[in-house]
Coordinates of C-alpha atoms and ligand atoms in Angstrom, one line a residue:
M19 CA 6.3 -28.8 17.3
V20 CA 7.0 -26.8 14.0
K21 CA 8.6 -23.6 14.7
I22 CA 8.0 -20.5 12.7
C23 CA 9.1 -16.9 12.9
C24 CA 8.9 -13.5 11.2
I25 CA 10.8 -11.1 10.4
G26 CA 8.9 -7.9 10.4
A27 CA 6.0 -7.1 12.2
G28 CA 4.7 -4.4 9.6
Y29 CA 1.4 -5.1 7.0
V30 CA 2.8 -8.3 6.3
G31 CA 4.7 -9.7 8.3
G32 CA 2.2 -9.2 11.1
P33 CA -1.7 -9.9 9.3
T34 CA -0.4 -13.5 7.5
M35 CA 1.1 -14.9 10.4
A36 CA -2.1 -14.5 12.7
V37 CA -3.7 -16.1 10.3
I38 CA -1.4 -18.9 9.6
A39 CA -1.2 -19.4 13.1
L40 CA -5.2 -19.1 13.4
N41 CA -5.3 -21.8 11.2
C42 CA -2.8 -24.2 11.8
P43 CA -3.1 -25.3 16.3
S44 CA -0.3 -26.9 15.5
I45 CA 2.7 -24.3 15.0
E46 CA 4.3 -21.8 16.8
V47 CA 4.1 -18.9 15.0
V48 CA 7.1 -15.9 16.4
V49 CA 7.2 -12.5 15.2
V50 CA 10.0 -10.8 15.5
D51 CA 10.9 -6.6 14.2
I52 CA 13.5 -4.4 15.7
S53 CA 10.8 -1.7 16.4
V54 CA 10.1 -2.1 20.0
T55 CA 7.2 -0.2 19.7
R56 CA 5.9 -1.8 16.8
I57 CA 6.1 -4.9 19.2
S58 CA 4.2 -3.0 22.5
A59 CA 2.1 -2.9 20.2
W60 CA 1.4 -6.2 18.9
N61 CA 1.5 -7.7 22.4
S62 CA -1.4 -4.3 23.4
D63 CA -5.1 -4.1 23.1
Q64 CA -4.2 -1.4 20.4
L65 CA -2.6 -3.0 17.3
P66 CA -0.1 -1.1 15.1
I67 CA -2.1 -1.1 11.7
Y68 CA -5.5 -0.6 10.8
E69 CA -7.5 -4.0 9.4
P70 CA -10.9 -5.2 9.0
G71 CA -11.5 -8.6 11.2
L72 CA -7.1 -8.5 12.5
N73 CA -7.8 -7.8 16.2
E74 CA -10.7 -10.7 16.2
V75 CA -7.5 -12.8 14.3
V76 CA -5.1 -11.8 16.7
K77 CA -7.4 -11.7 20.1
Q78 CA -8.0 -16.1 19.9
C79 CA -4.1 -17.0 18.8
K80 CA -2.2 -14.5 20.7
G81 CA -0.5 -16.2 23.9
R82 CA -1.7 -19.8 22.3
N83 CA 0.4 -20.6 19.7
L84 CA 1.2 -16.6 18.0
F85 CA 3.9 -14.2 20.2
F86 CA 5.1 -11.1 19.1
S87 CA 9.5 -10.1 20.0
T88 CA 11.8 -8.0 20.0
D89 CA 14.0 -11.2 21.0
I90 CA 14.8 -12.2 18.2
E91 CA 18.2 -13.5 17.9
K92 CA 16.5 -16.0 20.3
H93 CA 13.3 -16.9 17.9
V94 CA 15.9 -16.8 14.8
S95 CA 17.4 -19.8 16.1
E96 CA 15.0 -22.1 17.2
A97 CA 12.4 -22.1 13.9
D98 CA 12.5 -24.3 11.3
I99 CA 11.4 -22.0 8.8
I100 CA 11.7 -18.4 8.8
F101 CA 9.5 -16.1 7.2
V102 CA 11.6 -12.8 6.3
S103 CA 8.9 -10.1 5.6
V104 CA 11.3 -6.6 6.0
N105 CA 11.3 -3.3 4.2
T106 CA 12.5 -3.1 0.5
P107 CA 12.4 0.4 0.3
T108 CA 13.5 2.3 -3.2
K109 CA 17.0 2.9 -3.0
T110 CA 17.8 7.0 -2.3
R111 CA 21.4 7.4 -4.0
G112 CA 23.9 5.9 -5.2
L113 CA 24.2 2.8 -8.2
G114 CA 19.8 2.7 -9.2
A115 CA 19.1 5.1 -7.0
G116 CA 15.0 6.3 -6.8
K117 CA 14.0 3.0 -8.5
A118 CA 16.3 -0.1 -7.9
A119 CA 15.5 -1.4 -4.2
D120 CA 17.1 -0.7 -1.3
L121 CA 18.1 -4.5 0.0
T122 CA 19.9 -3.4 3.2
Y123 CA 17.0 -4.7 5.9
W124 CA 17.3 -7.9 3.7
E125 CA 20.7 -8.2 3.7
S126 CA 21.3 -7.3 7.6
A127 CA 18.3 -10.2 8.1
A128 CA 20.0 -13.0 6.0
R129 CA 23.4 -12.6 7.8
M130 CA 21.8 -12.7 11.4
I131 CA 20.3 -15.2 10.3
A132 CA 23.8 -17.0 9.4
D133 CA 24.6 -15.6 12.7
V134 CA 22.5 -17.5 15.3
S135 CA 21.5 -20.3 13.5
K136 CA 22.4 -24.1 14.8
S137 CA 20.1 -26.4 13.1
N138 CA 18.9 -26.4 9.1
K139 CA 16.5 -23.7 8.4
I140 CA 14.0 -23.1 5.3
V141 CA 14.2 -19.6 4.5
V142 CA 11.4 -17.7 3.0
E143 CA 11.2 -14.2 1.1
K144 CA 8.1 -12.9 1.7
S145 CA 8.9 -9.4 0.9
T146 CA 8.7 -8.2 -2.3
V147 CA 12.4 -8.5 -3.8
P148 CA 13.4 -7.6 -7.0
V149 CA 14.5 -11.0 -9.3
K150 CA 16.7 -13.3 -8.2
T151 CA 17.4 -11.3 -4.4
A152 CA 17.1 -15.3 -3.1
E153 CA 20.3 -15.7 -5.0
A154 CA 22.3 -13.2 -3.4
I155 CA 20.4 -14.0 0.0
E156 CA 21.5 -17.6 -0.5
R157 CA 24.6 -17.0 -0.9
I158 CA 25.0 -15.2 1.6
L159 CA 24.2 -17.9 4.0
T160 CA 25.6 -20.3 2.7
H161 CA 28.9 -18.3 2.3
N162 CA 28.0 -18.3 6.3
S163 CA 26.9 -22.1 6.5
K164 CA 29.1 -23.8 9.4
G165 CA 27.6 -27.0 8.5
I166 CA 24.4 -25.7 8.3
K167 CA 21.8 -26.7 5.1
Y168 CA 19.3 -23.8 3.9
Q169 CA 16.5 -23.3 1.6
I170 CA 15.4 -20.4 0.6
L171 CA 11.9 -20.6 -1.4
S172 CA 10.0 -17.1 -2.4
N173 CA 7.1 -16.7 -1.3
P174 CA 5.6 -13.4 -1.7
E175 CA 2.2 -11.9 -0.6
F176 CA -1.5 -11.0 -2.9
L177 CA -3.1 -9.4 0.1
A178 CA -4.3 -6.3 -0.6
E179 CA -4.7 -3.8 2.4
G180 CA -8.3 -2.9 3.8
T181 CA -9.2 -6.9 2.8
A182 CA -6.1 -8.3 3.9
I183 CA -7.8 -11.0 6.3
Q184 CA -10.3 -12.6 3.8
D185 CA -8.0 -12.1 1.0
L186 CA -5.5 -14.4 4.0
F187 CA -7.9 -16.8 4.3
K188 CA -9.7 -17.2 0.9
P189 CA -6.1 -16.8 -1.4
D190 CA -6.8 -16.1 -4.8
R191 CA -3.6 -18.4 -5.1
V192 CA -0.4 -18.9 -2.9
L193 CA 3.1 -19.0 -5.0
I194 CA 5.9 -20.8 -4.1
G195 CA 9.3 -20.6 -5.8
G196 CA 12.1 -23.2 -5.0
R197 CA 15.2 -25.2 -6.2
E198 CA 13.8 -27.8 -8.4
T199 CA 16.4 -29.9 -6.6
P200 CA 15.2 -32.7 -4.0
D201 CA 16.1 -30.8 -1.1
G202 CA 14.3 -27.7 -2.6
L203 CA 11.4 -29.7 -3.4
K204 CA 11.4 -30.8 0.0
A205 CA 10.9 -27.5 1.6
I206 CA 8.2 -26.8 -0.8
Q207 CA 6.5 -29.0 0.3
A208 CA 7.0 -28.4 4.5
L209 CA 5.5 -24.9 2.8
K210 CA 2.3 -26.0 0.6
D211 CA 1.5 -28.1 4.5
V212 CA 1.4 -25.0 6.4
Y213 CA -1.2 -23.9 4.0
A214 CA -2.9 -26.9 3.1
H215 CA -4.2 -26.3 6.5
W216 CA -6.9 -23.3 5.1
V217 CA -6.0 -23.1 1.4
P218 CA -7.6 -25.7 -1.3
E219 CA -4.6 -27.8 -3.4
D220 CA -5.3 -26.4 -6.0
R221 CA -4.7 -22.8 -5.0
I222 CA -1.8 -23.9 -4.3
I223 CA 1.3 -23.2 -7.1
T224 CA 4.6 -23.9 -7.6
T225 CA 7.3 -22.2 -9.6
N226 CA 11.1 -22.0 -10.1
L227 CA 12.5 -19.1 -7.2
W228 CA 12.5 -16.1 -10.2
S229 CA 9.2 -16.7 -11.6
A230 CA 7.9 -16.0 -8.0
E231 CA 9.8 -13.4 -7.6
L232 CA 8.9 -12.0 -11.3
S233 CA 5.6 -12.8 -11.0
K234 CA 4.3 -10.7 -8.1
L235 CA 6.1 -7.9 -10.1
A236 CA 5.0 -8.8 -12.3
A237 CA 0.7 -8.9 -10.4
N238 CA 1.3 -5.6 -9.3
A239 CA 2.4 -3.9 -12.3
F240 CA -0.3 -5.4 -14.4
L241 CA -3.0 -3.6 -11.7
A242 CA -1.4 -0.8 -10.8
Q243 CA -1.9 -0.4 -15.0
R244 CA -5.2 -0.8 -15.2
I245 CA -6.1 2.3 -13.4
S246 CA -3.5 4.4 -14.9
S247 CA -5.2 2.8 -17.9
V248 CA -8.4 3.9 -16.4
N249 CA -7.4 6.9 -15.3
A250 CA -6.6 8.0 -18.3
M251 CA -9.9 7.8 -19.8
S252 CA -11.1 9.7 -17.6
A253 CA -9.2 12.3 -18.8
L254 CA -10.6 11.8 -22.2
C255 CA -14.3 11.8 -20.8
E256 CA -13.9 14.8 -19.6
A257 CA -12.6 16.7 -22.1
T258 CA -15.5 15.2 -24.6
G259 CA -18.4 14.7 -22.4
A260 CA -18.3 11.3 -21.8
D261 CA -19.1 9.6 -18.4
V262 CA -16.0 7.7 -16.9
S263 CA -18.4 5.3 -14.5
Q264 CA -20.5 4.2 -18.2
V265 CA -16.9 3.5 -20.2
S266 CA -15.7 1.5 -17.4
H267 CA -19.3 -0.8 -16.6
A268 CA -19.6 -1.4 -20.7
V269 CA -15.4 -2.1 -20.6
G270 CA -15.5 -4.8 -17.6
K271 CA -18.7 -6.5 -18.9
D272 CA -16.4 -8.2 -21.4
S273 CA -15.6 -11.0 -19.6
R274 CA -11.9 -11.0 -21.2
I275 CA -11.4 -7.8 -19.4
G276 CA -13.9 -8.0 -16.2
P277 CA -15.1 -5.4 -13.7
K278 CA -12.4 -4.9 -10.9
F279 CA -9.7 -2.5 -10.6
L280 CA -11.1 0.0 -13.4
N281 CA -12.9 2.8 -11.2
A282 CA -11.2 6.3 -11.8
S283 CA -9.7 8.5 -9.3
V284 CA -6.8 10.7 -8.5
G285 CA -4.5 8.5 -8.7
F286 CA -3.3 4.7 -6.7
G287 CA -0.7 5.1 -4.1
G288 CA -0.2 2.2 -1.6
S289 CA 3.2 0.8 -0.5
C290 CA 3.8 -1.3 -4.0
F291 CA 3.1 -0.4 -6.3
Q292 CA 5.0 2.2 -7.6
K293 CA 8.2 0.5 -5.9
D294 CA 7.2 -2.3 -7.8
I295 CA 7.4 -0.7 -11.1
L296 CA 10.0 0.8 -10.3
N297 CA 11.7 -1.8 -9.8
L298 CA 10.3 -3.9 -12.7
V299 CA 11.8 -0.7 -14.8
Y300 CA 15.3 -1.4 -13.5
I301 CA 15.6 -4.9 -14.3
C302 CA 14.1 -4.7 -17.2
E303 CA 16.9 -1.4 -18.0
C304 CA 19.3 -3.6 -16.1
N305 CA 19.1 -6.4 -19.2
G306 CA 19.1 -4.1 -21.7
L307 CA 15.4 -4.1 -22.6
A308 CA 14.7 0.3 -22.7
E309 CA 11.1 0.2 -24.5
V310 CA 9.8 -2.7 -22.2
A311 CA 11.0 0.0 -19.2
N312 CA 10.1 2.6 -20.8
Y313 CA 6.6 0.7 -21.2
W314 CA 6.0 0.3 -17.7
K315 CA 7.3 3.9 -16.5
Q316 CA 4.3 5.3 -17.9
V317 CA 2.1 3.3 -16.1
I318 CA 3.6 6.1 -12.8
K319 CA 4.0 9.4 -15.3
V320 CA 0.0 8.3 -15.8
N321 CA -0.7 8.6 -11.9
D322 CA 2.0 11.4 -11.8
Y323 CA -0.6 13.4 -14.5
Q324 CA -3.4 12.2 -12.5
K325 CA -2.4 13.8 -9.3
N326 CA -1.1 16.4 -11.0
R327 CA -4.1 16.6 -13.2
F328 CA -6.9 17.0 -10.0
V329 CA -4.3 19.9 -7.7
N330 CA -4.5 22.0 -11.1
R331 CA -8.3 21.8 -11.8
V332 CA -8.6 22.9 -8.2
V333 CA -6.6 25.8 -8.3
S334 CA -8.3 26.4 -11.7
S335 CA -11.5 26.5 -10.6
M336 CA -10.9 29.0 -7.5
F337 CA -10.0 31.4 -9.8
N338 CA -6.9 30.7 -10.5
T339 CA -5.5 30.8 -6.7
V340 CA -5.9 29.0 -3.4
A341 CA -3.6 30.9 -2.2
G342 CA -4.6 32.2 2.1
K343 CA -8.3 30.0 1.5
K344 CA -9.1 26.6 3.8
I345 CA -9.6 23.3 2.1
G346 CA -10.8 20.5 3.8
I347 CA -9.4 17.5 2.8
M348 CA -11.8 14.8 3.5
G349 CA -8.9 11.0 3.7
F350 CA -5.5 11.3 3.7
A351 CA -5.3 7.2 3.5
F352 CA -4.6 5.6 -0.1
K353 CA -7.2 4.0 0.0
K354 CA -10.1 3.1 2.4
D355 CA -10.7 0.6 5.5
T356 CA -7.0 1.1 6.4
G357 CA -5.2 3.4 8.3
D358 CA -1.5 3.5 5.5
T359 CA -0.7 6.8 4.4
R360 CA 2.6 5.2 2.4
E361 CA 2.7 6.9 -1.9
T362 CA -0.8 7.9 -0.4
P363 CA -2.1 10.0 -3.6
A364 CA -3.3 13.0 -1.1
M365 CA -0.3 13.7 -0.1
D366 CA 0.8 14.9 -3.8
V367 CA -2.5 16.5 -4.2
C368 CA -1.4 18.3 -0.3
K369 CA 1.5 19.4 -1.8
G370 CA 0.2 20.7 -4.5
L371 CA -2.2 23.2 -2.5
L372 CA 0.0 24.2 -0.3
G373 CA 2.2 24.3 -3.2
D374 CA -0.3 27.4 -4.7
K375 CA -0.6 28.6 -0.7
A376 CA -3.7 27.2 0.6
R377 CA -4.8 26.6 4.5
L378 CA -5.5 22.4 4.9
S379 CA -8.3 21.2 7.3
I380 CA -7.4 17.4 6.9
Y381 CA -9.8 14.7 8.7
D382 CA -9.7 11.1 8.1
P383 CA -10.9 8.3 9.9
Q384 CA -7.8 6.5 10.8
V385 CA -5.1 8.3 10.2
T386 CA -3.4 10.4 13.0
A387 CA -2.4 13.7 12.5
D388 CA 1.3 12.5 14.1
Q389 CA 1.7 11.1 11.0
I390 CA 0.0 13.4 8.8
Q391 CA 2.5 15.8 9.8
R392 CA 5.4 12.9 9.5
D393 CA 4.3 12.3 6.1
L394 CA 4.1 16.1 4.9
T395 CA 7.2 16.7 5.7
M396 CA 8.8 13.4 4.4
N397 CA 11.3 13.2 1.2
K398 CA 10.3 11.2 -1.2
F399 CA 10.8 7.1 -0.3
D400 CA 11.8 8.5 3.2
W401 CA 8.9 6.8 4.2
D402 CA 10.1 3.3 3.8
H403 CA 12.2 2.5 6.3
P404 CA 11.4 1.0 10.2
I405 CA 9.7 3.5 11.5
H406 CA 12.2 4.3 14.8
L407 CA 14.4 4.9 11.5
Q408 CA 11.9 7.8 9.5
P409 CA 13.9 11.1 10.0
M410 CA 11.4 12.7 11.8
S411 CA 10.5 16.4 11.4
P412 CA 10.7 18.9 14.1
T413 CA 8.2 21.4 12.7
G414 CA 5.0 20.4 11.5
V415 CA 3.4 21.7 7.9
K416 CA 2.4 25.5 9.6
Q417 CA -0.9 26.2 7.0
V418 CA -2.0 22.5 7.7
S419 CA -4.2 21.8 10.8
I420 CA -6.1 18.5 11.5
A421 CA -9.4 18.1 12.2
W422 CA -12.0 15.4 14.2
D423 CA -14.5 15.2 11.5
A424 CA -16.0 15.8 8.6
Y425 CA -17.5 18.8 9.6
E426 CA -15.2 20.7 11.8
A427 CA -12.7 20.0 8.6
S428 CA -15.0 22.0 5.6
K429 CA -15.7 24.7 8.4
D430 CA -15.5 28.0 6.4
A431 CA -13.8 26.7 3.3
H432 CA -14.1 27.5 0.3
A433 CA -14.0 23.9 -1.3
L434 CA -14.0 20.3 -0.3
C435 CA -11.5 17.6 -1.5
I436 CA -12.6 13.9 -1.1
L437 CA -9.0 12.1 -1.4
T438 CA -9.7 8.6 0.4
E439 CA -12.8 6.6 -0.5
W440 CA -13.8 6.4 3.3
D441 CA -18.0 4.8 2.9
E442 CA -19.0 7.7 5.7
F443 CA -17.9 10.7 2.8
K444 CA -21.2 8.9 0.8
T445 CA -23.3 9.8 3.4
L446 CA -22.2 13.1 5.4
D447 CA -25.1 15.7 5.6
Y448 CA -23.8 18.1 2.4
R449 CA -26.5 20.3 3.2
R450 CA -24.9 21.3 6.6
I451 CA -21.5 21.6 5.3
F452 CA -22.5 23.5 2.7
D453 CA -24.9 26.5 4.5
N454 CA -21.4 26.1 7.0
M455 CA -18.7 26.5 4.0
Q456 CA -17.5 30.2 2.5
K457 CA -19.7 30.8 -1.0
P458 CA -18.9 29.8 -3.8
A459 CA -18.6 26.3 -2.4
F460 CA -16.9 23.5 -4.0
V461 CA -16.4 19.8 -3.3
F462 CA -13.8 18.1 -5.5
D463 CA -14.4 14.0 -6.0
G464 CA -11.5 12.8 -6.5
R465 CA -13.0 8.9 -5.4
N466 CA -16.0 9.5 -6.9
V467 CA -18.0 8.8 -3.7
V468 CA -20.4 11.6 -4.2
N469 CA -23.7 11.9 -5.9
V470 CA -23.0 14.6 -8.1
E471 CA -27.1 15.7 -9.0
M472 CA -27.7 16.0 -5.3
L473 CA -24.9 18.2 -4.2
R474 CA -25.4 20.4 -6.9
D475 CA -29.3 20.7 -5.9
I476 CA -27.8 21.7 -3.0
G477 CA -26.0 25.0 -4.6
F478 CA -22.2 23.1 -4.6
I479 CA -20.3 23.2 -7.8
V480 CA -18.9 19.4 -8.4
Y481 CA -15.6 18.3 -9.6
S482 CA -16.3 14.1 -9.4
I483 CA -12.6 12.8 -12.1
G484 CA -14.0 11.4 -16.0
K485 CA -17.7 13.2 -15.7
P486 CA -19.7 15.3 -17.3
L487 CA -17.6 18.9 -16.5
D488 CA -20.0 21.6 -14.1
P489 CA -20.7 24.3 -16.5
W490 CA -18.3 26.3 -14.3
L491 CA -15.3 24.7 -14.6
K492 CA -16.2 24.8 -18.5
N493 CA -15.1 27.9 -18.0
M494 CA -12.0 28.6 -16.5
P495 CA -9.1 27.8 -17.8
A496 CA -7.5 24.5 -19.2
V497 CA -6.4 22.0 -17.5
A498 CA -3.3 20.7 -18.6
Ligands
NAI505 P1 6.4 -2.5 7.0 O1 7.4 -1.5 7.0 O2 4.6 -2.5 7.6 O3 6.7 -4.1 8.1 C1 8.1 -4.4 8.1 C2 8.9 -4.3 9.0 O4 9.8 -4.6 9.6 C3 9.4 -3.2 9.9 O5 8.5 -3.1 11.4 C4 10.6 -2.4 10.0 O6 10.5 -2.6 11.8 C5 11.1 -4.6 10.2 N1 12.1 -4.7 10.6 C6 12.5 -4.2 9.1 N2 14.6 -5.0 9.2 C7 14.0 -5.5 10.3 C8 15.5 -6.7 10.2 N3 16.6 -6.5 10.1 N4 14.6 -6.9 11.9 C9 13.6 -7.4 12.0 N5 12.7 -6.7 12.0 C10 13.1 -5.5 10.7 O7 5.6 -3.3 5.3 P2 5.2 -4.3 5.2 O8 3.6 -3.4 3.7 O9 5.0 -5.1 5.7 O10 5.8 -4.8 3.6 C11 7.2 -5.7 3.9 C12 7.2 -6.5 2.4 O11 6.1 -7.0 1.9 C13 8.1 -5.2 1.4 O12 8.9 -5.6 0.9 C14 6.6 -5.0 0.7 O13 6.6 -4.2 -0.7 C15 6.2 -6.1 0.9 N6 4.1 -6.1 0.8 C16 3.6 -5.6 0.9 C17 1.9 -5.2 0.9 C18 1.5 -4.6 1.9 O14 0.1 -4.7 1.1 N7 1.3 -3.9 2.7 C19 1.5 -6.3 -0.1 C20 2.4 -7.5 0.0 C21 4.2 -7.1 -0.1

């Protein structure tokens, strides 16, 4: 029986391995992690991450050929194929601080593999890593090899949170990069055989190692760039009276452009986009490509601009101050159908409003109060470390309370800010919400989910990103 071990039981490791186990009953899959709480959660009925369809998949194979364990060394030493899906945070100090990937966790995983291995291994990079990481890992492994042969493959993951299970079952492509040597090709084939259990062969692409690593960074940069492009357009639409949804629709009808990823919003978030672009920028700079680096940097700058612009809209619309005013925050996750808050735009918007002394009542159907308080008190980039190594704030932010539902969050509020596109925000009883709010009552829709006309008829003053401005907003101070 082929044995797979995956180091890192997070958003990528957990779902990816569950889908492999389900589709390959003849393979034993063990997911290991240094976080005891995470592994305990995987072994309980309350999984550590929320992802539609994940529960059902895990239920079918847990205890059959899918296992979760903290006994890392045992399972690594027994495995034929080792996936490494650990955190790759942005460095906060030293060379490349604020841009380069911190490979501390990757390197320690590689050294541990070298220490405990007694048989030949295929080591698969699942984490998103800077180009040429495989080479560094290869050096660590071969310098400590004791005669054991290692083949390194790059198999970046393209799943999107919120649709991870469907993405894993029907991937657009599976990418496998490896060495173009006989042993390298054999290793590529071994991994191909795993995916071939359910992925059509023409969707499995093989490349050299560096192309695979760079393709992942490039794909995320292109996706984020589309969002920044439409968000930049949204500012122009507001200034000129065009409607960004109409513009997106017209643009997306061009088959060369396509309709996906063209929704204007308060900004992109998630653990990958910013981190991967920063990485790309750093690699370009290291290779003397300043113009290319600056080009990609702009994608992040526009994203930051969009979040600031939103905060400025809120404050300027509400008589240039939100001090002491209650604002209901609808949604904190970085997108719907996930409880993940890493780099969520809600964090920056909330911090901006708190900076103007607002009182916030935050509601999200999937994010815990503890997580929200942790996010609002954590330093930039600290979130991307294993949970038990993240600094915990001794006290939460005083002006923030967590609400059980949208109605509680909006009670007596001066304004609502919709920051995640949860479906339930489309069908709230806005009449009831309006009746319980201070007047004038504002809705700032950062995801364009509400029916603007209906809300205006109820009496709300509504701001919707990239849409023709409410007359009220037109008369307020200009927004930077
Ligand atoms: P995560 O933070 O959810 O999971 C990483 C896990 O690795 C943590 O549970 C941590 O405790 C564990 N870990 C760290 N060092 C370890 C070690 N030495 N031994 C054992 N366990 C260790 O991160 P996530 O989201 O799963 O991301 C993992 C990688 O995949 C990152 O490089 C990310 O950029 C990439 N990625 C993430 C995607 C996403 O949607 N979240 C999509 C595609 C790639």
